[in-house]
Coordinates of C-alpha atoms in Angstrom, one line a residue:
M258 CA 85.8 -42.3 105.5
D259 CA 87.3 -42.2 102.0
E260 CA 86.2 -39.7 99.4
K261 CA 84.2 -42.2 97.4
T262 CA 82.2 -43.3 100.5
Q263 CA 81.6 -39.6 101.4
K264 CA 80.2 -38.9 98.0
K265 CA 77.8 -41.9 98.3
V266 CA 76.7 -40.9 101.8
E267 CA 76.3 -37.3 100.7
A268 CA 74.1 -38.4 97.7
A269 CA 72.0 -40.6 99.9
V270 CA 71.5 -38.0 102.6
L271 CA 70.5 -35.3 100.1
E272 CA 68.1 -37.6 98.4
I273 CA 66.5 -38.5 101.8
L274 CA 66.3 -34.8 102.8
R275 CA 64.7 -33.8 99.5
G276 CA 62.1 -36.5 99.6
S277 CA 61.1 -36.0 103.3
D278 CA 58.8 -34.0 105.4
M279 CA 61.2 -31.5 107.0
A280 CA 58.8 -30.9 109.9
S281 CA 59.2 -34.4 111.3
L282 CA 62.6 -35.3 110.1
T283 CA 65.6 -35.4 112.4
E284 CA 69.3 -35.9 111.8
Y285 CA 69.1 -39.3 113.5
K286 CA 66.3 -40.4 111.2
V287 CA 68.4 -39.2 108.1
R288 CA 71.5 -41.0 109.4
S289 CA 69.7 -44.2 110.1
A290 CA 67.9 -44.2 106.7
A291 CA 71.2 -43.5 104.9
A292 CA 73.0 -46.2 106.9
D293 CA 70.2 -48.7 106.0
R294 CA 70.2 -47.7 102.3
L295 CA 74.0 -47.9 101.9
G296 CA 74.7 -50.7 104.4
I297 CA 77.3 -48.5 106.1
D298 CA 77.6 -47.9 109.9
L299 CA 77.1 -44.2 110.3
S300 CA 77.0 -44.1 114.0
L301 CA 80.7 -43.6 114.5
P302 CA 81.5 -40.1 115.7
D303 CA 83.3 -38.9 112.6
R304 CA 80.5 -40.2 110.4
K305 CA 77.8 -38.6 112.6
L306 CA 79.6 -35.3 112.3
F307 CA 79.8 -35.7 108.5
V308 CA 76.0 -36.4 108.3
R309 CA 75.3 -33.5 110.7
R310 CA 77.2 -31.1 108.5
L311 CA 75.3 -32.3 105.4
V312 CA 72.0 -31.8 107.2
E313 CA 73.0 -28.4 108.5
D314 CA 74.2 -27.3 105.0
Y315 CA 71.0 -28.5 103.6
L316 CA 68.9 -26.6 106.1
Q317 CA 71.0 -23.5 105.6
S318 CA 70.4 -23.7 101.8
L319 CA 66.7 -23.9 102.5
A320 CA 66.8 -20.9 104.8
D321 CA 68.8 -19.0 102.1
E322 CA 66.3 -19.9 99.4
D323 CA 63.4 -18.7 101.6
E324 CA 65.2 -15.5 102.4
K325 CA 65.9 -14.8 98.7
K326 CA 62.2 -15.4 97.9
Q327 CA 61.2 -13.0 100.7
Q328 CA 63.6 -10.3 99.6
G329 CA 62.7 -10.7 95.9
G330 CA 59.0 -10.3 96.7
S331 CA 59.5 -7.2 98.9
G332 CA 61.9 -5.4 96.7
E333 CA 63.8 -4.3 99.8
E334 CA 67.5 -4.8 100.5
G335 CA 68.4 -5.3 104.1
D336 CA 71.5 -4.7 106.1
P337 CA 73.9 -7.6 105.2
K338 CA 75.5 -7.7 108.6
K339 CA 72.1 -8.0 110.3
E340 CA 70.9 -10.6 107.9
H341 CA 74.1 -12.6 108.4
R342 CA 73.6 -12.5 112.3
Q343 CA 70.0 -13.6 111.8
E344 CA 71.0 -16.5 109.6
E345 CA 73.6 -17.6 112.1
E346 CA 71.1 -17.4 115.0
Q347 CA 68.6 -19.4 113.0
K348 CA 71.2 -22.0 112.1
E349 CA 72.3 -22.3 115.8
E350 CA 68.7 -22.7 116.9
K351 CA 67.9 -25.3 114.3
G352 CA 71.2 -27.1 114.9
Q353 CA 70.7 -27.2 118.7
E354 CA 67.1 -28.4 118.3
K355 CA 68.2 -31.2 116.0
V356 CA 71.1 -32.2 118.3
E357 CA 68.7 -32.4 121.3
E358 CA 66.1 -34.4 119.3
D359 CA 68.7 -36.8 117.9
E360 CA 70.2 -37.4 121.5
E361 CA 66.6 -38.2 122.8
E362 CA 65.9 -40.5 119.8
E363 CA 69.2 -42.3 120.3
E364 CA 68.4 -42.9 124.0
E365 CA 65.0 -44.3 123.0
E366 CA 66.6 -46.5 120.4
K367 CA 69.0 -47.9 122.9
K368 CA 66.0 -48.8 125.2
V369 CA 63.9 -50.4 122.5
V370 CA 65.4 -52.8 120.0
V371 CA 63.0 -54.3 117.4
G372 CA 60.1 -54.3 119.9
K373 CA 62.2 -55.5 122.8
E374 CA 62.9 -53.4 125.8
L375 CA 66.3 -52.7 127.2
D376 CA 67.0 -51.4 130.7
D377 CA 69.4 -48.6 131.6
N378 CA 72.4 -50.9 131.6
G379 CA 71.6 -52.2 128.0
D380 CA 70.3 -55.6 129.3
L381 CA 67.3 -57.2 127.6
I382 CA 64.2 -57.1 129.8
L383 CA 62.5 -60.5 129.4
C384 CA 59.8 -60.1 132.0
R385 CA 58.7 -57.5 134.6
L386 CA 57.6 -59.4 137.8
S387 CA 56.7 -56.2 139.6
S388 CA 57.5 -52.5 139.5
N389 CA 61.0 -53.2 140.9
R390 CA 61.7 -56.8 140.0
R391 CA 62.5 -58.2 136.5
V392 CA 64.0 -61.0 134.6
T393 CA 66.8 -59.9 132.2
L394 CA 69.2 -61.3 129.7
S395 CA 72.7 -59.9 129.7
D396 CA 76.3 -60.5 128.6
F397 CA 78.9 -60.4 131.3
K398 CA 82.6 -61.2 130.5
G399 CA 81.5 -63.3 127.5
M400 CA 78.9 -65.2 129.4
T401 CA 75.1 -65.0 128.8
L402 CA 73.3 -64.6 132.1
V403 CA 69.6 -64.8 133.0
S404 CA 69.0 -62.6 136.0
I405 CA 66.0 -62.3 138.4
R406 CA 66.7 -59.3 140.4
E407 CA 65.4 -56.2 142.3
Y408 CA 66.1 -52.8 141.0
Y409 CA 66.4 -49.4 142.6
L410 CA 66.5 -45.8 141.3
K411 CA 69.8 -43.9 141.5
D412 CA 70.2 -40.5 139.8
G413 CA 67.1 -41.2 137.7
K414 CA 68.4 -44.6 136.4
E415 CA 67.3 -48.0 137.4
M416 CA 70.2 -50.0 138.9
P417 CA 70.3 -53.6 139.8
S418 CA 70.6 -54.4 143.5
S419 CA 72.4 -57.3 145.2
K420 CA 68.9 -58.9 145.9
G421 CA 68.5 -61.5 143.2
I422 CA 70.3 -64.2 141.2
S423 CA 72.2 -64.4 138.0
M424 CA 72.3 -67.8 136.2
T425 CA 74.4 -69.0 133.3
V426 CA 72.4 -70.6 130.5
E427 CA 73.3 -74.1 131.9
Q428 CA 72.0 -73.1 135.3
W429 CA 68.8 -71.6 133.8
E430 CA 68.2 -74.8 131.8
A431 CA 68.6 -76.9 135.0
F432 CA 66.1 -74.5 136.8
H433 CA 63.7 -74.5 133.9
N434 CA 63.7 -78.3 133.8
S435 CA 62.9 -78.4 137.5
V436 CA 59.9 -76.1 137.1
P437 CA 57.2 -78.9 136.9
A438 CA 58.6 -80.4 140.2
I439 CA 58.5 -76.9 141.8
E440 CA 54.9 -76.4 140.6
D441 CA 53.9 -79.8 141.9
A442 CA 55.4 -79.0 145.3
I443 CA 53.6 -75.6 145.4
K444 CA 50.3 -77.3 144.7
D445 CA 51.0 -79.9 147.4
L446 CA 52.0 -77.2 149.9
G447 CA 48.9 -75.1 148.9
G448 CA 46.6 -78.2 149.3
S449 CA 47.7 -78.9 152.9
D450 CA 46.3 -75.6 154.3

């Protein structure tokens, strides 16, 4: 990222941080808001790191201000080495909490895109037929596929099984156009019982 862009990102991030409720704000939310505001992709690793440093520096400056206020009010001077260790510990704790929150939020963002649900493979879930069967839309080697498939759990993730079918858009359209005939056949079969 060039210096001019860094300055724009820094200004946007600081403006967002200053105008936000720090109790509910996360690095991910700050990065997303800055990306939207500037129209820049800030999800690249080097850009994430840049935003993380800005957030950590801002949090550290807030902690320093609080500490100065506390020291000014009490009139006591503490051990500088001890204070430095405490600051570092607080910074590490806050940083770790933010990283964990950001990772959780990013996972959730991957699973829900503008009100649409994605599975563990990133495929769009169109319909849940049962607890382990669903209709999904995916991209495979440049082809859009509609899949009706059973899923199973492996290492905490839902994985597609070989039980099911994947259809190209053309195959789906042919199937979709045949639905009225299939429904009629089901009625006829059901009526003969």
